[in-house]
PDB file of C-alpha atoms in Angstrom:
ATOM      1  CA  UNK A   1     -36.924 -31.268   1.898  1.00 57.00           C
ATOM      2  CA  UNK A   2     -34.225 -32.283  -0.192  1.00 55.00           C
ATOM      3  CA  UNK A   3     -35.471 -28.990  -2.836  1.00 58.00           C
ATOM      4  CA  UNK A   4     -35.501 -26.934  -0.258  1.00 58.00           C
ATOM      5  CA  UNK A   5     -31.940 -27.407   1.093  1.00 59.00           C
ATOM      6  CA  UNK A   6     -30.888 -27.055  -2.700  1.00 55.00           C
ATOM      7  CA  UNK A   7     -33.211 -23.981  -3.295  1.00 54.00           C
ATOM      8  CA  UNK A   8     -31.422 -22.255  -0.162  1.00 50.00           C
ATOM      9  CA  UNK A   9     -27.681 -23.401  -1.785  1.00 56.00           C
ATOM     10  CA  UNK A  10     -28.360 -21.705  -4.406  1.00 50.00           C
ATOM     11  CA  UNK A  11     -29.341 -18.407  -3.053  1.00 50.00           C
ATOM     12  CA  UNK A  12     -26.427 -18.524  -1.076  1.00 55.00           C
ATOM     13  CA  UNK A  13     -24.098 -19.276  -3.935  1.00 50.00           C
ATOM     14  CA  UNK A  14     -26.126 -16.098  -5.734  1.00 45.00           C
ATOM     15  CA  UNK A  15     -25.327 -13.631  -2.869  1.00 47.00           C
ATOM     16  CA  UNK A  16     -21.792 -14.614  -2.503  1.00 49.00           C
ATOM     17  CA  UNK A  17     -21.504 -14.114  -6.327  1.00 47.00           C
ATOM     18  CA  UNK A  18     -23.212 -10.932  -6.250  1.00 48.00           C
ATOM     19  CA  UNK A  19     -20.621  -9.813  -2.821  1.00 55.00           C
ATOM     20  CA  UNK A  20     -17.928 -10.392  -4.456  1.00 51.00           C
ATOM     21  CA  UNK A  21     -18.697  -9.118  -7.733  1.00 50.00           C
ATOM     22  CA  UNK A  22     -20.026  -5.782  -6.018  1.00 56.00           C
ATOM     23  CA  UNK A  23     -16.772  -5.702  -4.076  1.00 61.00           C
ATOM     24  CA  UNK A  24     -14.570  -5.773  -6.879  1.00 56.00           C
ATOM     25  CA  UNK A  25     -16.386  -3.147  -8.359  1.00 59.00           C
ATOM     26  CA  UNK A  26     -16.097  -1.147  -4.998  1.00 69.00           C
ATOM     27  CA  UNK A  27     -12.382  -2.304  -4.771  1.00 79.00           C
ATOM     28  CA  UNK A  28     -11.129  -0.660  -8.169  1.00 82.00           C
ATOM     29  CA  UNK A  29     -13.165   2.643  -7.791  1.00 83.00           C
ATOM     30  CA  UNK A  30     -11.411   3.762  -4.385  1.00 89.00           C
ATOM     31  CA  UNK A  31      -8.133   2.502  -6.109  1.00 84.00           C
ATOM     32  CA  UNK A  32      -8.774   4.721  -9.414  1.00 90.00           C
ATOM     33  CA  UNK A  33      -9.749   7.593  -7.033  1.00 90.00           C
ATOM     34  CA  UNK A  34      -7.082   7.193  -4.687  1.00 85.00           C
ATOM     35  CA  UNK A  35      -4.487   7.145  -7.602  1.00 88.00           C
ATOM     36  CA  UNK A  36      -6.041  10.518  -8.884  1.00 90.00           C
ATOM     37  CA  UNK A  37      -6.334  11.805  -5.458  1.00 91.00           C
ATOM     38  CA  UNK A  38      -9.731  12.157  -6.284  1.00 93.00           C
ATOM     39  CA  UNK A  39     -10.989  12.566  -2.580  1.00 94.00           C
ATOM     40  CA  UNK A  40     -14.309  13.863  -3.088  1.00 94.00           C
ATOM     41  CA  UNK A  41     -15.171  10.875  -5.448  1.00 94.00           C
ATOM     42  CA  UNK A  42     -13.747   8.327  -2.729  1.00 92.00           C
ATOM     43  CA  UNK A  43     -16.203   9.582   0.321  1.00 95.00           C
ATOM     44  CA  UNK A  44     -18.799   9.016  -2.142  1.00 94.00           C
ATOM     45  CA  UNK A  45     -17.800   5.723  -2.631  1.00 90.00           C
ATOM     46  CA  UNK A  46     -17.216   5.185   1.053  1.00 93.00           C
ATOM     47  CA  UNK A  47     -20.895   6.268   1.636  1.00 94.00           C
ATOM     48  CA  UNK A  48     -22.596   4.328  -1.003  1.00 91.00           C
ATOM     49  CA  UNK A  49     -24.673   1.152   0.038  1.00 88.00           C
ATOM     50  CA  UNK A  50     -22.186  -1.059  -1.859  1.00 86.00           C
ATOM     51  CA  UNK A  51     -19.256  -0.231  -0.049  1.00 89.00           C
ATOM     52  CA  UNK A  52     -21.364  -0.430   3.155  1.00 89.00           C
ATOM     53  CA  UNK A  53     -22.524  -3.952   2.168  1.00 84.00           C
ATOM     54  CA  UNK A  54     -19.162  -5.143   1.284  1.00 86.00           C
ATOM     55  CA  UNK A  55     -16.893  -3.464   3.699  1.00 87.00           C
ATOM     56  CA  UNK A  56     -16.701  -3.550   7.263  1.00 91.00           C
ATOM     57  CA  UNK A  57     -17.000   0.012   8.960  1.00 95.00           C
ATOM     58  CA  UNK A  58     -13.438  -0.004  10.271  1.00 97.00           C
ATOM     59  CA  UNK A  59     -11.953  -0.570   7.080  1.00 94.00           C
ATOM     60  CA  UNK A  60     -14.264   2.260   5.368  1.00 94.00           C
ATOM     61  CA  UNK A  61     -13.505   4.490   8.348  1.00 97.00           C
ATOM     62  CA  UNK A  62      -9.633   3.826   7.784  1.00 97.00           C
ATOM     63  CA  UNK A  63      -9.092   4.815   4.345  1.00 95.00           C
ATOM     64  CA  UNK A  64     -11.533   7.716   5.059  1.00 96.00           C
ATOM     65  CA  UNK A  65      -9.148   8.600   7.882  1.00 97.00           C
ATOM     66  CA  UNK A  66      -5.692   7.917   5.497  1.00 95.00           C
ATOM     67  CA  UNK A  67      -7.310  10.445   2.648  1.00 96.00           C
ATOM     68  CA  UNK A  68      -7.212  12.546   5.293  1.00 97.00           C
ATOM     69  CA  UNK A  69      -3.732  12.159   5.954  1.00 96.00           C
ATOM     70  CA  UNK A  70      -2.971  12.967   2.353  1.00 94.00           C
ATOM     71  CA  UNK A  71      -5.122  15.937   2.561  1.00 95.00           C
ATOM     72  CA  UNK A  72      -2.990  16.732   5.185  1.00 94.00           C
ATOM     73  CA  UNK A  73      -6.067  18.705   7.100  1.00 94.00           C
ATOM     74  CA  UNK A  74      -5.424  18.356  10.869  1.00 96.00           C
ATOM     75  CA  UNK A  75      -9.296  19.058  12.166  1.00 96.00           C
ATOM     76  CA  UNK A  76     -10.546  16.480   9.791  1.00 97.00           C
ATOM     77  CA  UNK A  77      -8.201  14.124  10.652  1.00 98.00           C
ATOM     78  CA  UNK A  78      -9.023  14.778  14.846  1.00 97.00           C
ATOM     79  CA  UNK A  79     -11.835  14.474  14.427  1.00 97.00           C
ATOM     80  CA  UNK A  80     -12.007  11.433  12.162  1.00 98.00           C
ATOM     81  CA  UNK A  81      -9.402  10.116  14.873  1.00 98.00           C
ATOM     82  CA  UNK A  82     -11.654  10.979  17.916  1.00 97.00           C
ATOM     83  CA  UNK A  83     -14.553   9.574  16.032  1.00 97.00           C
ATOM     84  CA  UNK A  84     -12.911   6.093  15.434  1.00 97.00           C
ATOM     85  CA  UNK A  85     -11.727   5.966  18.867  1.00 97.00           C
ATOM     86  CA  UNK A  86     -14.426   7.649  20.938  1.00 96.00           C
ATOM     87  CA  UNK A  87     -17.550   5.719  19.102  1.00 97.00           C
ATOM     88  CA  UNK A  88     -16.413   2.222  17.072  1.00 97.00           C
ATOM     89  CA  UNK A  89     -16.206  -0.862  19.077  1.00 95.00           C
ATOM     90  CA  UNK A  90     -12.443  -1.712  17.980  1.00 96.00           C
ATOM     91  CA  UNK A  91      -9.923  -5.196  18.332  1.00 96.00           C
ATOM     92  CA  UNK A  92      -7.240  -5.026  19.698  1.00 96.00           C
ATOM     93  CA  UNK A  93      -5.570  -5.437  16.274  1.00 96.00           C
ATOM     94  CA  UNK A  94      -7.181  -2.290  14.823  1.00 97.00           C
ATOM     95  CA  UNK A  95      -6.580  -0.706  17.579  1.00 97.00           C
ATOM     96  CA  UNK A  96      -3.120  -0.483  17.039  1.00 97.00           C
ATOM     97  CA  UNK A  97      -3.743   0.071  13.524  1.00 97.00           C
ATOM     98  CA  UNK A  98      -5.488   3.047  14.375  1.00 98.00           C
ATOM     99  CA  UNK A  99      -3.198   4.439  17.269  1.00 98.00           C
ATOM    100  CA  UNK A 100       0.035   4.138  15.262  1.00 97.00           C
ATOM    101  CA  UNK A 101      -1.254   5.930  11.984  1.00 96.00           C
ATOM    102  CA  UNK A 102      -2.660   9.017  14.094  1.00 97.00           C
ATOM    103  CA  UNK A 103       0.137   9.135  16.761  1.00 97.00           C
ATOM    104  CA  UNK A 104       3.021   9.757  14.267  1.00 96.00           C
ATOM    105  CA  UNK A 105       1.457  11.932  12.770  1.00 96.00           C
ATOM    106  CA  UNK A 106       0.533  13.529  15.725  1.00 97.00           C
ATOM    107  CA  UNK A 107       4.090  14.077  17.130  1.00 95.00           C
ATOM    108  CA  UNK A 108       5.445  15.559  13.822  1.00 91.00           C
ATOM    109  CA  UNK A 109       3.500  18.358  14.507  1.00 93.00           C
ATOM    110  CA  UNK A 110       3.922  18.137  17.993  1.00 93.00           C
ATOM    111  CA  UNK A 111       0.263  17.894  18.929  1.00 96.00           C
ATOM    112  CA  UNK A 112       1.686  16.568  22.356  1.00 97.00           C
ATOM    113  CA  UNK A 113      -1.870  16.277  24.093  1.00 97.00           C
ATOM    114  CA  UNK A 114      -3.949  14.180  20.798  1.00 97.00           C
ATOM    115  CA  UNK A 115      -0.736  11.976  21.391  1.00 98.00           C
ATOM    116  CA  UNK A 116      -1.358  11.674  24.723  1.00 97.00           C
ATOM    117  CA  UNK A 117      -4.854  10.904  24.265  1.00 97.00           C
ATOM    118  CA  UNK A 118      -3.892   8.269  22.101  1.00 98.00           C
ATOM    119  CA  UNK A 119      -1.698   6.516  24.385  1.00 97.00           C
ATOM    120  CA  UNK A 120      -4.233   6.241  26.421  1.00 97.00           C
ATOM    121  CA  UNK A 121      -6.528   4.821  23.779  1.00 97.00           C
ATOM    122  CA  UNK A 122      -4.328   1.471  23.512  1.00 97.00           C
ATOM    123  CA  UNK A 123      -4.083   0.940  27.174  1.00 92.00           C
ATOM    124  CA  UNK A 124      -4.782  -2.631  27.996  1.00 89.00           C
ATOM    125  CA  UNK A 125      -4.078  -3.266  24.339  1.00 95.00           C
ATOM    126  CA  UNK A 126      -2.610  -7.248  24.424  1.00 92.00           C
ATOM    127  CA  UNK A 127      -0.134  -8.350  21.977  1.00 92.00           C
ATOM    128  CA  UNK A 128       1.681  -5.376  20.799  1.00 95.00           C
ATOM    129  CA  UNK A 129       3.667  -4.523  23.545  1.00 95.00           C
ATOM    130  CA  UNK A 130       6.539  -3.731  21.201  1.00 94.00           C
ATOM    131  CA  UNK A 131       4.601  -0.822  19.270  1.00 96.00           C
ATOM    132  CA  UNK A 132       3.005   0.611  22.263  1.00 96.00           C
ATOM    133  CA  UNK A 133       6.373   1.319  24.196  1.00 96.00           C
ATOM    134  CA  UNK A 134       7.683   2.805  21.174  1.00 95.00           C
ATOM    135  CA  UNK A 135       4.680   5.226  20.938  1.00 97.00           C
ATOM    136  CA  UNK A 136       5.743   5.831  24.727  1.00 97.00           C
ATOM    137  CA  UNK A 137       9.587   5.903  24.470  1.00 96.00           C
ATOM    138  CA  UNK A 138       8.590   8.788  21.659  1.00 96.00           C
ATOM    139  CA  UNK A 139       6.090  10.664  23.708  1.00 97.00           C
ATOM    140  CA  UNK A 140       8.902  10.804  26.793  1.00 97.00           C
ATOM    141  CA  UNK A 141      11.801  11.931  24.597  1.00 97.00           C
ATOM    142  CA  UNK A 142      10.045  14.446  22.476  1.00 96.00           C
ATOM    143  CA  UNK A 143       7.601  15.717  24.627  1.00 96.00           C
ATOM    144  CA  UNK A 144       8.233  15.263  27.849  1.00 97.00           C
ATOM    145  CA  UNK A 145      11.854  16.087  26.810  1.00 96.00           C
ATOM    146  CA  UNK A 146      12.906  13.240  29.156  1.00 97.00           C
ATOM    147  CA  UNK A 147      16.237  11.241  28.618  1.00 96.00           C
ATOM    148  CA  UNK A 148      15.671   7.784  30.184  1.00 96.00           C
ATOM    149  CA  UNK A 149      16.263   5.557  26.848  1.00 97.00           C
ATOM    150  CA  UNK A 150      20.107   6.089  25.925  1.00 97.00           C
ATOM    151  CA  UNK A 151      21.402   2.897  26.658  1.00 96.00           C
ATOM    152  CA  UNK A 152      17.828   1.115  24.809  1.00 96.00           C
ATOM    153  CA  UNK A 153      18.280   3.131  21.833  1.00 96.00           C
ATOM    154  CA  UNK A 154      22.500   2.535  22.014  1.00 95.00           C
ATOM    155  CA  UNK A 155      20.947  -1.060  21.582  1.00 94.00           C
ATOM    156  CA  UNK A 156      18.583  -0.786  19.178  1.00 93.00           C
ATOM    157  CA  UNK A 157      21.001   1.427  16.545  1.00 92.00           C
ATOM    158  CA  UNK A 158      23.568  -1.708  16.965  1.00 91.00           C
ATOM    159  CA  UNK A 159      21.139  -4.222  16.063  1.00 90.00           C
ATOM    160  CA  UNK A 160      19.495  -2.301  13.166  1.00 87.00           C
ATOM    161  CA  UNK A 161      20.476  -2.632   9.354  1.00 84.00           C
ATOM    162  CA  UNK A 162      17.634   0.069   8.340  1.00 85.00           C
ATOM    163  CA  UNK A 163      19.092   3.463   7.298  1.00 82.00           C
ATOM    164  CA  UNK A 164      16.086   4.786   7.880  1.00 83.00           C
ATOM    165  CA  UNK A 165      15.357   3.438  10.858  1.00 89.00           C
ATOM    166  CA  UNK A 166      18.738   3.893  12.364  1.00 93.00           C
ATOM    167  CA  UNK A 167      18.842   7.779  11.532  1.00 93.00           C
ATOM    168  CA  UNK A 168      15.648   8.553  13.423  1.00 94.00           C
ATOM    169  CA  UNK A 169      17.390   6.742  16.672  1.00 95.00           C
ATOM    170  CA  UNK A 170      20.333   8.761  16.564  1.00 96.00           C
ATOM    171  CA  UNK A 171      18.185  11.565  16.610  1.00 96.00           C
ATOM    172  CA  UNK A 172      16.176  10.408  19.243  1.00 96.00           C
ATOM    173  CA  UNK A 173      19.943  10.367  20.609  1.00 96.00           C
ATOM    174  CA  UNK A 174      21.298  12.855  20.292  1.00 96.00           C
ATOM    175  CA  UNK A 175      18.623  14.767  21.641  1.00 96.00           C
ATOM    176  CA  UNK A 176      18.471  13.430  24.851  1.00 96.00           C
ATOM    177  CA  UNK A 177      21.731  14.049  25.181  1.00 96.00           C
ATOM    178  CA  UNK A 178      21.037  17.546  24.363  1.00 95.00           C
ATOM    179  CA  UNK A 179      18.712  17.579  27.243  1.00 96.00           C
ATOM    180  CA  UNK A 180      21.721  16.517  29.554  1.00 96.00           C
ATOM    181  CA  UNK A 181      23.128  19.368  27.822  1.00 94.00           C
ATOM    182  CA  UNK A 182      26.305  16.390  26.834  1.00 95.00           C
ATOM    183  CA  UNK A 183      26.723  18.800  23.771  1.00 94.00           C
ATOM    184  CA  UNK A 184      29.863  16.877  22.582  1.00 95.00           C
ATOM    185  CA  UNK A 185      27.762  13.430  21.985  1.00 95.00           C
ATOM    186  CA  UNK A 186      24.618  15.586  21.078  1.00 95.00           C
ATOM    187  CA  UNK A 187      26.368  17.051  17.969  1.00 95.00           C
ATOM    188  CA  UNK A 188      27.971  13.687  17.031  1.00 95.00           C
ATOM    189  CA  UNK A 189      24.934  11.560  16.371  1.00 95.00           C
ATOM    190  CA  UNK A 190      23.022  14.398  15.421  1.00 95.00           C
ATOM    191  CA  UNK A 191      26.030  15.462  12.428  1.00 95.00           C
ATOM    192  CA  UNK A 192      25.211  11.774  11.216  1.00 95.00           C
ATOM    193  CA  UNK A 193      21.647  11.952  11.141  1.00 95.00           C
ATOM    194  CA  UNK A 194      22.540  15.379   8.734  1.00 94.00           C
ATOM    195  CA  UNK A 195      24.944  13.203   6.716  1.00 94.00           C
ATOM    196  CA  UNK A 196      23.447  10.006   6.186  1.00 92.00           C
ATOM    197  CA  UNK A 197      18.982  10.403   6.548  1.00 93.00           C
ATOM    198  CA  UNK A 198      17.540  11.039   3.441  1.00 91.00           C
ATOM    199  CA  UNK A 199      14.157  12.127   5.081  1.00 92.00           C
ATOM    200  CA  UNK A 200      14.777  16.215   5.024  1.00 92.00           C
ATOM    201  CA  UNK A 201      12.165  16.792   7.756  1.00 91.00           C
ATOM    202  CA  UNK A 202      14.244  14.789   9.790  1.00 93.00           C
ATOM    203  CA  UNK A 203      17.519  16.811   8.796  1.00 94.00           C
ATOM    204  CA  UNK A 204      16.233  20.237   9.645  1.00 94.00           C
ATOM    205  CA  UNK A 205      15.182  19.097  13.003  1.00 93.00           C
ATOM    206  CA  UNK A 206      18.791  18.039  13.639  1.00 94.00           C
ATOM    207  CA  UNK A 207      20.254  21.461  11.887  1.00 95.00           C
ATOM    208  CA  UNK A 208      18.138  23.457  13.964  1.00 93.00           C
ATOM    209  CA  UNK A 209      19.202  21.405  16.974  1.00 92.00           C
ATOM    210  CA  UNK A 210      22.258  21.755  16.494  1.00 90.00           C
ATOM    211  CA  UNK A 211      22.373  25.162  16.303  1.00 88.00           C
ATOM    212  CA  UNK A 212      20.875  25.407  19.753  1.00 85.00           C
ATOM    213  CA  UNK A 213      24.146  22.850  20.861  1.00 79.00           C
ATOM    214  CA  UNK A 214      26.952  24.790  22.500  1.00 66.00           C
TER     215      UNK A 214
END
């Protein structure tokens, strides 16, 4: 009895030896290929039996889905998107993780309906409550070109010390003020999103917006 118990230890001990060794292995490869942008030799990775035996699907799926992103390839990434969404069983944690990498970038390019499709995704979602109404606040503003979040956004540029973060809510500002067509307070917060942001996508966006301000 008392062999056995030690016989089965010890395979244990092996397979966690041989997990953890294979993972490191695994581990370093998609780092060396993500470095070189090396996509082609990460999906290989991400298909092999060792990565399948040492990381969990979502996880493989994920950085499959961010190469994407840095292919910058929309039908690969919708459909990597739909894929995750429509056919993984998902936590509510990854989830979220999921739903805030493809909504952002949905919404830069104004793919209003994927975004929309995502919103729906992380109905129900518990314990995030924070992300998911900004997803929505975002959606309304930009496009349902609504301006119901003023005041909330007033509120959140006080109590911000992120220059980043503070330049994308004055443009969220000033255009819905630009939808009230309040062209005064549309061009001030929009002129400081131009002087201060260093992001240059964001910039433009305000140029060309205020251009359309009388």
């Amino acid at each position: 009895m008392k062999m056995n118990i030690l016989i089965l230890i010890i395979v244990i001990a092996l397979i966690v030896i041989i997990r953890l060794t294979l993972q490191g292995s695994v581990n370093r490869h998609i780092y060396t290929c993500l470095q070189k942008k090396d996509f082609d030799g990460l999906f290989k990775i991400l298909d092999s039996l060792p990565c399948k035996v040492t990381y969990p699907a979502f996880d493989r799926e994920f950085i499959r889905l961010k190469a994407y992103f840095e292919m910058n390839i929309f039908k690969k990434i919708q459909k990597q998107v739909d894929f995750m969404m429509d056919n993984m069983r998902l936590d509510d944690n990854q989830k979220i993780a999921l739903a805030r990498q493809s909504f952002y970038y949905y919404l830069k390019y104004e793919k209003y309906a994927e975004c929309k499709k995502v919103l729906g995704f992380v109905e129900g979602v518990k314990g995030h409550d924070d992300k998911i109404h900004a997803m929505q606040m975002m959606y309304s503003i930009e496009a349902e070109k609504e301006s119901r979040y003023i005041d909330e956004i007033k509120e959140k540029i006080n109590n911000t010390a992120d220059t980043s973060n503070k330049s994308n809510l004055e443009y969220l500002l000033g255009l819905q003020y630009f939808y009230n067509e309040d062209y005064e307070k549309a061009k001030e917060y929009l002129n400081k999103v131009i002087k201060e942001s260093e992001d240059r996508d964001l910039k433009e966006k305000a140029r060309i917006l205020l251009k359309k301000s009388k």
